[in-house]
Each structure stands twice: as structure tokens, then as C-alpha cells.
Tab-separated table of C-alpha atoms in Angstrom:
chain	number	residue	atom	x	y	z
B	1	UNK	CA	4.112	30.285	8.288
B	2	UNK	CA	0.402	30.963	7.827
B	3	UNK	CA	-2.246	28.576	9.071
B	4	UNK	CA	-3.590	27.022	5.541
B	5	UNK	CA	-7.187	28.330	4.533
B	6	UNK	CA	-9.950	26.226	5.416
B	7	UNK	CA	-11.837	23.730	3.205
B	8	UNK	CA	-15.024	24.384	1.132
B	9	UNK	CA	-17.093	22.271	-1.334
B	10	UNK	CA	-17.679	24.966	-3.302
B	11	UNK	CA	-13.874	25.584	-3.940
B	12	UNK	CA	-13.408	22.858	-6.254
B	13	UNK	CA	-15.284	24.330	-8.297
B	14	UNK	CA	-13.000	27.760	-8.789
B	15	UNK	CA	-10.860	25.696	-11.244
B	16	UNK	CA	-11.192	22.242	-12.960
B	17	UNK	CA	-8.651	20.138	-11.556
B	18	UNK	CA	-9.820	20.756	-8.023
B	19	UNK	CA	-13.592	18.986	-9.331
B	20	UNK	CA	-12.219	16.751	-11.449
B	21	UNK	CA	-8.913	15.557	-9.528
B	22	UNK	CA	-11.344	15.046	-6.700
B	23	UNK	CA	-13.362	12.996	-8.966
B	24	UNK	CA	-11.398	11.043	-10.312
B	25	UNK	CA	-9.849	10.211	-6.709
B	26	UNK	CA	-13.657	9.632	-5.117
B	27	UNK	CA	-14.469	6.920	-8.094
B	28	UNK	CA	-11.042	5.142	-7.678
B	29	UNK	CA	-11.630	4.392	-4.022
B	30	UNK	CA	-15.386	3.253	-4.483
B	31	UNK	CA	-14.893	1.276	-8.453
B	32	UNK	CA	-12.183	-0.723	-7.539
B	33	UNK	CA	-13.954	-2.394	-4.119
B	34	UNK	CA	-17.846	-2.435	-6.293
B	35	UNK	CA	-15.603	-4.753	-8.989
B	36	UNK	CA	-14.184	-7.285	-6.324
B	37	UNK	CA	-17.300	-7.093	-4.407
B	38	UNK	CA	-18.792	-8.072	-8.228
B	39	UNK	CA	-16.078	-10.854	-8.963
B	40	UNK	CA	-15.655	-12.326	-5.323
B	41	UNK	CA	-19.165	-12.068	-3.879
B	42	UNK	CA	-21.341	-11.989	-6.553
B	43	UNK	CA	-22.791	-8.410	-6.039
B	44	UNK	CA	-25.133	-7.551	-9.313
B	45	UNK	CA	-25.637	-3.873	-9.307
B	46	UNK	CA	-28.529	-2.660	-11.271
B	47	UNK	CA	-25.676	-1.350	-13.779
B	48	UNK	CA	-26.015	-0.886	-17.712
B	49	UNK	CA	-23.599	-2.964	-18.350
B	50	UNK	CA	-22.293	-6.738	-17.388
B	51	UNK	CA	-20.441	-6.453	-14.188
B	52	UNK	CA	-16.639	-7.017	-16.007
B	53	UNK	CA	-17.488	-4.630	-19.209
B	54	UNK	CA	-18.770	-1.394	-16.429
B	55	UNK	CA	-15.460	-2.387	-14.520
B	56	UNK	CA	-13.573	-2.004	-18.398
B	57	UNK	CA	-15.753	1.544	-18.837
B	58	UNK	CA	-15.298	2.720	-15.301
B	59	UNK	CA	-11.651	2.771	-15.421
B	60	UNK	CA	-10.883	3.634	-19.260
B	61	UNK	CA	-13.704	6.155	-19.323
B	62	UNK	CA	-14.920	7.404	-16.087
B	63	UNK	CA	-11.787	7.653	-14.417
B	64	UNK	CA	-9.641	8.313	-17.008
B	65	UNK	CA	-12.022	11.152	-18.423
B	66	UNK	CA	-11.906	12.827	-15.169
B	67	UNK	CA	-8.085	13.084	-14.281
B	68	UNK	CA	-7.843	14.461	-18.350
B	69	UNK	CA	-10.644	16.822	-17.887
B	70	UNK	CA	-8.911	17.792	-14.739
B	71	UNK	CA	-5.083	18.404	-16.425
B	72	UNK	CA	-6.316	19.557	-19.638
B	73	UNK	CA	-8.851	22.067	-18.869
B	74	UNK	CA	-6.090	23.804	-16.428
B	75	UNK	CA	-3.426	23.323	-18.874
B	76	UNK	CA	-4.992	24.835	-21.989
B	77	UNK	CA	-6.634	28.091	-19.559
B	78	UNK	CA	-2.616	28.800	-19.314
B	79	UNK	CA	-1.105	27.794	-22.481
B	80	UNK	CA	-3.884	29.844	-23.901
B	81	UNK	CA	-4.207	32.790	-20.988
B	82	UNK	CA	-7.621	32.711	-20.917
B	83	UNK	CA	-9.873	32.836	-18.218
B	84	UNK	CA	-10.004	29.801	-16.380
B	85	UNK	CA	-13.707	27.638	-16.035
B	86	UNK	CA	-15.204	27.713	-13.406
B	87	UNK	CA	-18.531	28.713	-10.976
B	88	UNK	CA	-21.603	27.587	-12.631
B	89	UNK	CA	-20.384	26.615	-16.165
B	90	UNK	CA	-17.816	24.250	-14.392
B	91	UNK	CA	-19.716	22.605	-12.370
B	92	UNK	CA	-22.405	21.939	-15.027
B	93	UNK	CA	-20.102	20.239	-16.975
B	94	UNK	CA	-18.773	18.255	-13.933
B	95	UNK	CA	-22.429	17.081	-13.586
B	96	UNK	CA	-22.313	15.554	-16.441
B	97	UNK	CA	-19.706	13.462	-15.703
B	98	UNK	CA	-21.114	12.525	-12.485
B	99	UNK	CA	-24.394	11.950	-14.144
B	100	UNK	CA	-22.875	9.218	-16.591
B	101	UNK	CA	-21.408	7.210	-13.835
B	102	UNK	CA	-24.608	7.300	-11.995
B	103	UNK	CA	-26.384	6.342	-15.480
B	104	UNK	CA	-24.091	3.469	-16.025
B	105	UNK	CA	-24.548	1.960	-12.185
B	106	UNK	CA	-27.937	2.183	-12.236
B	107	UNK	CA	-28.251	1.937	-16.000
B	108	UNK	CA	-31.913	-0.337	-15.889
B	109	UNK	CA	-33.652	2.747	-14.146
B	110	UNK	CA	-33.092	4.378	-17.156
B	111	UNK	CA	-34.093	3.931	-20.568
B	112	UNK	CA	-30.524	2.119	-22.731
B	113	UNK	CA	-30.486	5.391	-24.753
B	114	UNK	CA	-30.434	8.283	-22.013
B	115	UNK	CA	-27.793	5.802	-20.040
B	116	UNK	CA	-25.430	5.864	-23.261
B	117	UNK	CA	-26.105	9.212	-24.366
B	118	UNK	CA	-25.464	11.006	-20.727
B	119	UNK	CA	-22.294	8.835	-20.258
B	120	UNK	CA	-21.419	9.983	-23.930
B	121	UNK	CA	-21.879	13.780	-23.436
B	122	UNK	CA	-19.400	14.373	-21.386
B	123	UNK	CA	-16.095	14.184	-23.560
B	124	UNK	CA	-17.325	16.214	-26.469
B	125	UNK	CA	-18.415	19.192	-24.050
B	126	UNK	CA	-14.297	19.216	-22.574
B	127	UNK	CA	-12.544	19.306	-26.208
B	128	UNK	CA	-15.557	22.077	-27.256
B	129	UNK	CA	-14.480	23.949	-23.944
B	130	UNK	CA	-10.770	23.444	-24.531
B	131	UNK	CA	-10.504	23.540	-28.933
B	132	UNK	CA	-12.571	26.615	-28.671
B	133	UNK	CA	-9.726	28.322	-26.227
B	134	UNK	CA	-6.624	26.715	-28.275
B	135	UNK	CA	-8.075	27.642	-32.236
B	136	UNK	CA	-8.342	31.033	-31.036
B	137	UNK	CA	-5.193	31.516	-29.573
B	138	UNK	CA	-3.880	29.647	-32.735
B	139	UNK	CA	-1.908	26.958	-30.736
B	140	UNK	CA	-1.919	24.745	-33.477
B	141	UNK	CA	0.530	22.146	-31.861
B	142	UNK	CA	-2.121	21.529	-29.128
B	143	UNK	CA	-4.434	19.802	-31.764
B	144	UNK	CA	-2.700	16.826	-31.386
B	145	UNK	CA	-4.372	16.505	-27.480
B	146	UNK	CA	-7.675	17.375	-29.196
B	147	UNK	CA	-7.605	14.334	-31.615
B	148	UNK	CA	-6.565	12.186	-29.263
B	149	UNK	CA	-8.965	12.546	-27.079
B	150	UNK	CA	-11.747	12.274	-29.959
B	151	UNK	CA	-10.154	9.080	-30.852
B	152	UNK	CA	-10.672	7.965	-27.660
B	153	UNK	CA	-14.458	9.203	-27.410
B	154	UNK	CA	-14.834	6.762	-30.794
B	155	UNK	CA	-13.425	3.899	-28.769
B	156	UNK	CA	-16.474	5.113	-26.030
B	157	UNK	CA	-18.884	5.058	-28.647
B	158	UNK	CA	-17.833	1.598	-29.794
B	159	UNK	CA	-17.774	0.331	-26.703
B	160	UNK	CA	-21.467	1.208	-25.964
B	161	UNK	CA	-22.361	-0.492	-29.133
B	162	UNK	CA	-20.268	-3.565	-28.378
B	163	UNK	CA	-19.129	-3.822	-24.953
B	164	UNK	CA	-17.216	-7.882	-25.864
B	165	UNK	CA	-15.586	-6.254	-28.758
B	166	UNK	CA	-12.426	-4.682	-29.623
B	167	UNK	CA	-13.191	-1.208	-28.081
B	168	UNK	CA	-11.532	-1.717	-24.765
B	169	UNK	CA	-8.535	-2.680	-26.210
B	170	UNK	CA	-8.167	0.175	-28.617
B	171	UNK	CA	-9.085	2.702	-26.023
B	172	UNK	CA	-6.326	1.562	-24.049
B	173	UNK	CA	-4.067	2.456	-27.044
B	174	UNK	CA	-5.509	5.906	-27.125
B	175	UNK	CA	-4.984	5.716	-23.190
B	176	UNK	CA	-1.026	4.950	-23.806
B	177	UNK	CA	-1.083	7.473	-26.686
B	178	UNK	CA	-2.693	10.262	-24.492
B	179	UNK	CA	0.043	9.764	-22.219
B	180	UNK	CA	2.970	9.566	-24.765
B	181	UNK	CA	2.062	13.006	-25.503
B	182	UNK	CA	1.099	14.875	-22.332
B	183	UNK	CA	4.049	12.925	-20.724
B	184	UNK	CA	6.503	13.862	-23.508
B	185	UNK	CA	5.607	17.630	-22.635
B	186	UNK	CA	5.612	17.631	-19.302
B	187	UNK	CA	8.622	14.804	-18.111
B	188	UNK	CA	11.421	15.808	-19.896
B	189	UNK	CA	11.013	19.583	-19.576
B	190	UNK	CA	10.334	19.565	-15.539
B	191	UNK	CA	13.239	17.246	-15.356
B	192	UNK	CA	15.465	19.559	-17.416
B	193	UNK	CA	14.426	21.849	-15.284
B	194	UNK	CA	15.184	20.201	-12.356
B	195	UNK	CA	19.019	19.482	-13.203
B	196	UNK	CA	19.349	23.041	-14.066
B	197	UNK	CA	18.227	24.322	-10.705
B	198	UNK	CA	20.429	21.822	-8.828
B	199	UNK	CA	23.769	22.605	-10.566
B	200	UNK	CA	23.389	19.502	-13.002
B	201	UNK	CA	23.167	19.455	-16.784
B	202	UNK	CA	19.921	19.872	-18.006
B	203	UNK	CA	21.233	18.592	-21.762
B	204	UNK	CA	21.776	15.315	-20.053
B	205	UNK	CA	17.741	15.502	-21.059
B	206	UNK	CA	17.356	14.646	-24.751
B	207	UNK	CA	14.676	14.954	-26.894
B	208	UNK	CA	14.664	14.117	-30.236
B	209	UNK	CA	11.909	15.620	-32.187
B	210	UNK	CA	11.883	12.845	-34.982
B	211	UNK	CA	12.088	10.175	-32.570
B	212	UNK	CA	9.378	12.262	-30.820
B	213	UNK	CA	7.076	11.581	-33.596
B	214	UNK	CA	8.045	7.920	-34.076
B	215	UNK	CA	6.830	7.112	-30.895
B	216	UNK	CA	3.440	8.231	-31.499
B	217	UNK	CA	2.893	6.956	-35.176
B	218	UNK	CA	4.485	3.726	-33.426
B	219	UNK	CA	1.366	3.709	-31.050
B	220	UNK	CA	-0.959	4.817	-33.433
B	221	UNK	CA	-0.074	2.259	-35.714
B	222	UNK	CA	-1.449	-0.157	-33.675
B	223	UNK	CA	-4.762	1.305	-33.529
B	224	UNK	CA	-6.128	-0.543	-36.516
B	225	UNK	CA	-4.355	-3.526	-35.721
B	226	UNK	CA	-5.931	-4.353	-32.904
B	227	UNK	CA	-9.645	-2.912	-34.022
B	228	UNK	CA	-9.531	-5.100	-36.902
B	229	UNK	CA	-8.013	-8.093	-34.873
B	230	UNK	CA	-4.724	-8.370	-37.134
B	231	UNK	CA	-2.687	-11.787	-37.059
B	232	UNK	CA	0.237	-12.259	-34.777
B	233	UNK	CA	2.317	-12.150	-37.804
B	234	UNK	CA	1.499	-8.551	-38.131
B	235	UNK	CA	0.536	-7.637	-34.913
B	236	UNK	CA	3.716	-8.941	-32.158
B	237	UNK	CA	6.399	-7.245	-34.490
B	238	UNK	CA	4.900	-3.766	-34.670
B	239	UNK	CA	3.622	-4.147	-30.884
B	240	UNK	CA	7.422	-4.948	-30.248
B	241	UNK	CA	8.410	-2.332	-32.588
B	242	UNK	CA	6.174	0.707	-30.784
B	243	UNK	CA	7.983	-1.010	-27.443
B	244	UNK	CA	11.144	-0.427	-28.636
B	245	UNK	CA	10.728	2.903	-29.740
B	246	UNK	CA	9.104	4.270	-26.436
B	247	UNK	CA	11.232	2.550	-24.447
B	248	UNK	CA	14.753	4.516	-26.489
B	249	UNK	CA	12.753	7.538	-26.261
B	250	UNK	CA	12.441	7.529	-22.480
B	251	UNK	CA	15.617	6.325	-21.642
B	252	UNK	CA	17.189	9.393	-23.557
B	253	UNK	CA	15.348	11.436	-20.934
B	254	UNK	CA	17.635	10.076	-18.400
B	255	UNK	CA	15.512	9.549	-15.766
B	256	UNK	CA	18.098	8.152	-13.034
B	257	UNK	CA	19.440	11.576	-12.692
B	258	UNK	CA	16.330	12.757	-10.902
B	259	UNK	CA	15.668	9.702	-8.353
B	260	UNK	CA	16.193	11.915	-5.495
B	261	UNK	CA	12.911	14.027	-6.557
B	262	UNK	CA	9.400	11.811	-6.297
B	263	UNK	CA	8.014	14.348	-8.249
B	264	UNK	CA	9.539	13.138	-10.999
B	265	UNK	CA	10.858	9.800	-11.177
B	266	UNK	CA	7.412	8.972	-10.617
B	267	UNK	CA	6.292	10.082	-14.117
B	268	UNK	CA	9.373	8.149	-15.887
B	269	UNK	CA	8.354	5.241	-13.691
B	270	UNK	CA	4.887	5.648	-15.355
B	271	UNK	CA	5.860	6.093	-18.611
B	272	UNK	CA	8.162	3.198	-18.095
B	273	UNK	CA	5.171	0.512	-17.750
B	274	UNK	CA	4.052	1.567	-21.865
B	275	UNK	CA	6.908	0.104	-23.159
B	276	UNK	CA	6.494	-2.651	-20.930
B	277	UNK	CA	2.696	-3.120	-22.064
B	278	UNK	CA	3.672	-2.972	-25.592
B	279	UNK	CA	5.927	-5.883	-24.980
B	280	UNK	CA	2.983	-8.020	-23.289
B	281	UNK	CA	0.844	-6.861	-26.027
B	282	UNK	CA	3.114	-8.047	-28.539
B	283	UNK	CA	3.774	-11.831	-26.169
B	284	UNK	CA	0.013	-12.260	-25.994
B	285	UNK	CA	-0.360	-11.571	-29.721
B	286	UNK	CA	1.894	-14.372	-29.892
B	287	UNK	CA	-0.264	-16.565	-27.209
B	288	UNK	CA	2.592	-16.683	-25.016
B	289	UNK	CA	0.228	-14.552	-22.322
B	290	UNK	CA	-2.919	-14.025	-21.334
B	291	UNK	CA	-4.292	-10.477	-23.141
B	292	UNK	CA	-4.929	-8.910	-19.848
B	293	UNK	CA	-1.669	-8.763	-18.899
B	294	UNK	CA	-0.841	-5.414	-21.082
B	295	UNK	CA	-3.851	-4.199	-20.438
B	296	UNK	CA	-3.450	-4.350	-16.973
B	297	UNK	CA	0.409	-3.062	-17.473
B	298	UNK	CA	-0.995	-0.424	-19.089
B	299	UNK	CA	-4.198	0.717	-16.765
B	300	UNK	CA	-2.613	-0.063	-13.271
B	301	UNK	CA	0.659	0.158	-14.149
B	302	UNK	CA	0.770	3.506	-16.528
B	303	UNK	CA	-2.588	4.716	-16.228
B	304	UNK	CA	-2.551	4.244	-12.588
B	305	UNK	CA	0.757	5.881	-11.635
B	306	UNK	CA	0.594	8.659	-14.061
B	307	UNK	CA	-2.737	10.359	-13.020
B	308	UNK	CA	-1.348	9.764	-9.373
B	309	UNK	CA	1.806	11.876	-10.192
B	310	UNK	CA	0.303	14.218	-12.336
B	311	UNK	CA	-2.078	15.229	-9.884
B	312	UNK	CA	0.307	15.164	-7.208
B	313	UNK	CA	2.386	18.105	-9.007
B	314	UNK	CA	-0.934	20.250	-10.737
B	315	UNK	CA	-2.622	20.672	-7.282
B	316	UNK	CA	0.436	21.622	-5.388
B	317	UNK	CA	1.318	24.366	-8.215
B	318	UNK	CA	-1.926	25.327	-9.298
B	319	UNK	CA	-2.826	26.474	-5.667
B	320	UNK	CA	0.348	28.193	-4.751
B	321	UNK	CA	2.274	25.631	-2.916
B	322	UNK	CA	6.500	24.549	-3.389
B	323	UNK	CA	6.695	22.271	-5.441
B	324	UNK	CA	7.422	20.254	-2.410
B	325	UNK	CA	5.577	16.806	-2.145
B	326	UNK	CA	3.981	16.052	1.326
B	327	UNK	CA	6.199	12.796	2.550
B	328	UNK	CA	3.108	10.568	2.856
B	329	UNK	CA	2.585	10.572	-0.772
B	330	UNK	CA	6.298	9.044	-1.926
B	331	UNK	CA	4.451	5.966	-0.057
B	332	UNK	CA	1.520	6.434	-2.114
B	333	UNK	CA	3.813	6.317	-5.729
B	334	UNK	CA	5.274	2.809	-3.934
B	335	UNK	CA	2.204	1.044	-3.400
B	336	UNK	CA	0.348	2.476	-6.582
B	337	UNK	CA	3.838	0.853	-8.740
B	338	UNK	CA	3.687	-2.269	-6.350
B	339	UNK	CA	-0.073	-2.796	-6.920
B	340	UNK	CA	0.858	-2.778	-10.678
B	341	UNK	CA	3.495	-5.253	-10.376
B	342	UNK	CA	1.014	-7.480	-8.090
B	343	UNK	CA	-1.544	-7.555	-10.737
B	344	UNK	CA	0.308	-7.911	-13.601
B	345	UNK	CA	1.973	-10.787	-12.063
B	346	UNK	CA	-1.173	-12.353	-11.274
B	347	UNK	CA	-2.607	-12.008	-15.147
B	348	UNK	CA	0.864	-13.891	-15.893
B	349	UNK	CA	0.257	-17.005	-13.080
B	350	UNK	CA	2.993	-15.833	-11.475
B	351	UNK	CA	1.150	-15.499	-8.285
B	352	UNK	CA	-1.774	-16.961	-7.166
B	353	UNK	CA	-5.468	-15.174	-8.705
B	354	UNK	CA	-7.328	-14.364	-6.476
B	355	UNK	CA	-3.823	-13.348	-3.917
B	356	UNK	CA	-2.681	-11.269	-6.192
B	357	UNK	CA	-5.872	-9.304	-7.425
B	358	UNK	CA	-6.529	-8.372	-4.263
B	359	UNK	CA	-3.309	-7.475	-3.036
B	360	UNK	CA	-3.131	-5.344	-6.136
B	361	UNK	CA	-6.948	-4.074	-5.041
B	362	UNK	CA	-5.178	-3.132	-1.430
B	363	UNK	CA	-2.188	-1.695	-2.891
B	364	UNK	CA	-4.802	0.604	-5.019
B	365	UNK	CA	-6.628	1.785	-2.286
B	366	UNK	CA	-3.830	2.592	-0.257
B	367	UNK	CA	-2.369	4.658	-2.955
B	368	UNK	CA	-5.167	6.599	-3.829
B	369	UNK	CA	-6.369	6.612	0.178
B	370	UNK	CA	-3.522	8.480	0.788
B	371	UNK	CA	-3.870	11.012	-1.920
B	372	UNK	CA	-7.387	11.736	-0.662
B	373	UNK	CA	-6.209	12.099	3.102
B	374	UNK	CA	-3.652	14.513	2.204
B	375	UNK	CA	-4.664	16.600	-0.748
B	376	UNK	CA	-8.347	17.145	0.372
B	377	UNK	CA	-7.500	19.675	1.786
B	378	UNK	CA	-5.288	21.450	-0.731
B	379	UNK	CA	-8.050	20.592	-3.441
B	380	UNK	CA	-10.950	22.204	-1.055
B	381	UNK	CA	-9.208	25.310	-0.127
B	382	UNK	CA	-8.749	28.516	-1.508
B	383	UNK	CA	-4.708	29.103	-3.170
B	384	UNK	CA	-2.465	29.498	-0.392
B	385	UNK	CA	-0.964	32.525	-1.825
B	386	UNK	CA	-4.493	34.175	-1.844
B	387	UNK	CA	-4.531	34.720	-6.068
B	388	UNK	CA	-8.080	33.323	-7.590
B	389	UNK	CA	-8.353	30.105	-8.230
């Protein structure tokens, strides 16, 4: 077998997910510590905005932004066949990612304005890259990833304007939603796939398109609700509703039948965690739990887990490998699910605060420490099959 090719800097920058994966990765390991260094020792950081609300933006926007720019930039370059971004164009627009986090940390250098405006440049340059390449190629049905993600941008915008307000809340929606539908492409069709290959029965997999479309309307439903700070009454049963609904739609998937591939059953065990959230969502409605319960469910737990997996899978294809994950990482899906569980457990008092944030916080770090160990290289180096890219 041939020695791998060596790293370079400049490689990630021969197709988006390499920049953005790596990102997303880098501000994982260095937000998550800055926060508890915030909340425990009473670090203030110059940043734009009050330590909790940057910790909100950091996650929901800065990381989050990355990992999509990362998947969706590579994804639409081959639904569409187009020539991929990269060179100087991509890294441009990966400086203006990296300029808004740098903007937001050190946010009273800079006049309020410039802070907000960099931070809020970066989304609408990724959907003009990627709706230019999909209207032309007339992929219609990929429109839905394009309003999505503006939705989300709005919640940005709102949250700028009013950090205390309802914004982080509804962005996590458009989080979940985002996730509904890139996971509803991509889980049930690899796992299809995967049963075919090994001599199982790929129609095991079901996917109902009405039920499809349920799910999301379900979610999006909720969008208003929440902005507009509906009562429990009307709140709890559609929350429970949406959970319901996702929950049917991804056990029809059958997700048990591919627990001997990590590949997988770590995007159902993702997707698994929305349903979940919608439940919490719908119990603190109710004031039966605190609110950041879901949220955390749906960040840590979802959020958290999915970008892991996705990633995992995107940089081994995209650069020529087997599908074949490295060993080291099945124990980065554990802790990145058990971190979930920790912190969700502490926003319920079921374990102590301050134990259970930061065993969450460890848990985190080990998960996404381990991606960086391992895939570094395969993110830095040219494709192992020598094709460009």
C-alpha cells in the first residue's frame, strides 16, 4: 500500500470541506474551553458580545456555519458537476468566516457595525456561491437547503439586534430543520445502500415521501411559535407533535440493521436526539424543565454528533479513501453521544452543575481531539488516489 501524501496548508484550500471541516474542528476545541474559562473563572474577553450570548453565536453560527459551508459547498459542486471552489476564491471566502469570529472575540477593537456586518457576510456569500451553481443546473429540489439556510441567516441577523431575545432559540429550529433535510438525504440512502452491499434488504429502509414532508412543516411550524413566544397551550402539543413525527420517520429507516457500521448508526444516533429535543422543548413549554435542556439536546446532542459523522464520511470519500472509518474515531462518536447525555442531564438536575458541564466539556474535547489527531492529515493532504481535489 502506498505511503499517504504528505500534509500542506495550502491543501485545504483545493476543496471546501478540507477549510471548512478544519474550521469548524479548530473553533470546537478552542470555544468550548474560552466558555468554561468565561463561566468558571471569570475570564472577560474583549468580545462583542456578553460572555453567554458569544458562547450562543459561536456554536449556532460560527461553528455551525462552517461544518455547512464545508458539506454544502462539496455537495452542490457534485450534484451540480461543476467545478469545485477553490484556490484564491475559496480561501477568500473562508476569510471571511475567520474574520467574523475574530470580530466577535475582539468585538470592542472594532467599531459595533464592522463587528456585525463581517460576522454577517459570511452566509450570504455560501448560498450566492452554491444557488448560483444549483439555478443553473435547474436542481430545483435543492432550494429547499437554500431557504433554510437564509432562514437561519434571519435568526443571525436577529440575534445581532437582540442577543436576550428569541433568536437563539429559533435558530436552533432552523439548526434541527437543516438537519432533517440533509440527514433525510443522506441516512436513509447510504444505509440502503449499505444492506444492499451486504446481502440484506435495502427495502427494510422506508421512506415515505408524505411523511417526508410532515416532518419538516412539523419543524417549521414551530418557527413562529417560539419567535413570537406562543403559550404552552399552543406551543407543548405541536412541539410534541413535530417529536412524534420525526421520531416515526426515523424509526422507519430502521436504523438497528446497520449497528455493525459506525458510519452510520452514528447519523441515526444524531438524528435520534431531534425528536428527543422536541420532547424537552415541548416539557419546558410546559415548565416541567429548564429551556436549556432541548437546546442543549439539540446542539450537543444533534448538532454535535451529526457534523462529527458527517465529516467523518465526506473527508474519507471526498479524498479517495474506503469508506472505512479509522478505529479511533468509533471512540470519538461515544464520547461526543456521552458528552450529550452528560449535559443534558445536568440542564435537568439530574447530576450535579458544575460535574456535569464539565464532564460534558471533557467528553467534547475528546471527541473532537480525536477527529483532529486523525483526520489532519487526510484534510491536509492531497487525494490519495492522486485525482484533484
Amino acid at each position: 500500500m502506498p505511503s499517504p501524501p504528505p500534509a500542506r496548508f495550502r491543501q485545504l484550500f483545493a476543496y471546501p470541506f478540507r477549510a471548512f471541516f478544519a474550521s469548524a474542528v479548530l473553533l470546537a476545541l478552542l470555544a468550548i474551553p474560552a466558555w468554561l474559562a468565561m463561566l468558571l473563572a471569570g475570564w472577560q474577553p474583549p468580545t462583542l458580545l456578553p460572555g453567554l450570548y458569544w458562547h450562543q453565536h459561536e456554536m449556532l453560527f460560527g461553528f455551525l456555519n462552517a461544518a455547512i459551508a464545508g458539506f454544502l459547498l462539496t455537495a452542490v459542486c457534485v450534484w451540480t458537476g461543476t467545478e469545485r471552489l477553490h484556490g484564491a476564491p475559496l480561501l477568500a471566502l473562508w476569510s471571511v468566516w475567520a474574520a467574523g469570529r475574530l470580530a466577535l472575540l475582539a468585538g470592542e477593537v472594532l467599531p459595533a457595525w464592522l463587528a456585525h456586518g463581517i460576522d454577517l457576510a459570511f452566509v450570504p456569500l455560501v448560498m450566492l456561491d452554491a444557488g448560483r451553481r444549483i439555478w443553473r443546473a435547474r436542481q430545483h429540489r435543492q432550494l429547499v437547503l437554500m431557504l433554510v439556510l437564509g432562514a437561519l441567516w434571519l435568526m443571525d441577523l436577529g440575534f445581532h439586534l437582540q442577543p436576550g431575545g428569541p433568536y437563539a432559540r429559533g435558530a436552533m429550529l432552523m439548526a434541527m430543520l437543516l438537519m432533517l433535510v440533509i440527514g433525510g438525504r443522506i441516512t436513509p440512502a447510504f444505509s440502503a445502500n449499505w444492506l444492499r452491499l451486504n446481502g440484506a434488504d435495502p427495502d427494510a429502509v422506508r421512506v415515505l415521501p408524505w411523511l417526508e414532508r410532515l416532518t419538516l412543516l412539523s419543524v417549521l411550524a414551530l418557527l413562529p411559535l417560539v419567535l413570537l413566544r406562543a403559550p404552552a397551550a399552543l406551543l407543548a402539543p405541536a412541539a410534541l407533535a413535530a417529536a412524534l413525527i420525526s421520531g416515526a420517520r426515523l424509526a422507519l429507516w430502521s436504523g438497528w440493521l446497520i449497528r455493525r457500521e459506525p458510519l452510520l448508526w452514528i447519523l441515526h444516533l444524531s438524528l435520534a436526539w431531534i425528536p428527543l429535543a422536541l420532547t424537552l422543548l415541548a416539557a419546558s413549554a410546559l415548565g416541567w424543565v429548564a429551556p436549556t435542556a432541548w437546546l442543549h439536546a439539540a446542539g450537543a446532542g444533534a448538532m454535535g454528533s451529526l457534523i462529527l459523522g458527517v465529516m467523518s464520511r465526506v473527508a474519507l470519500g471526498h479524498t479517495g479513501r474506503p469508506l472505512v472509518l479509522p478505529p479511533t474515531i468509533v471512540w470519538a462518536f461515544v464520547a461526543a453521544l456521552l458528552g450529550a447525555a452528560l449535559r443534558v442531564s445536568a440542564a435537568l438536575h439530574w447530576l450535579p452543575w458544575t460535574l456535569g458541564v464539565g464532564a460534558s466539556a471533557a467528553l467534547w474535547l475528546l471527541a473532537y481531539g480525536l477527529f483532529a489527531l486523525r483526520y489532519w492529515r487526510i484534510l491536509a493532504s492531497p487525494r490519495f488516489d492522486g485525482k484533484p481535489g
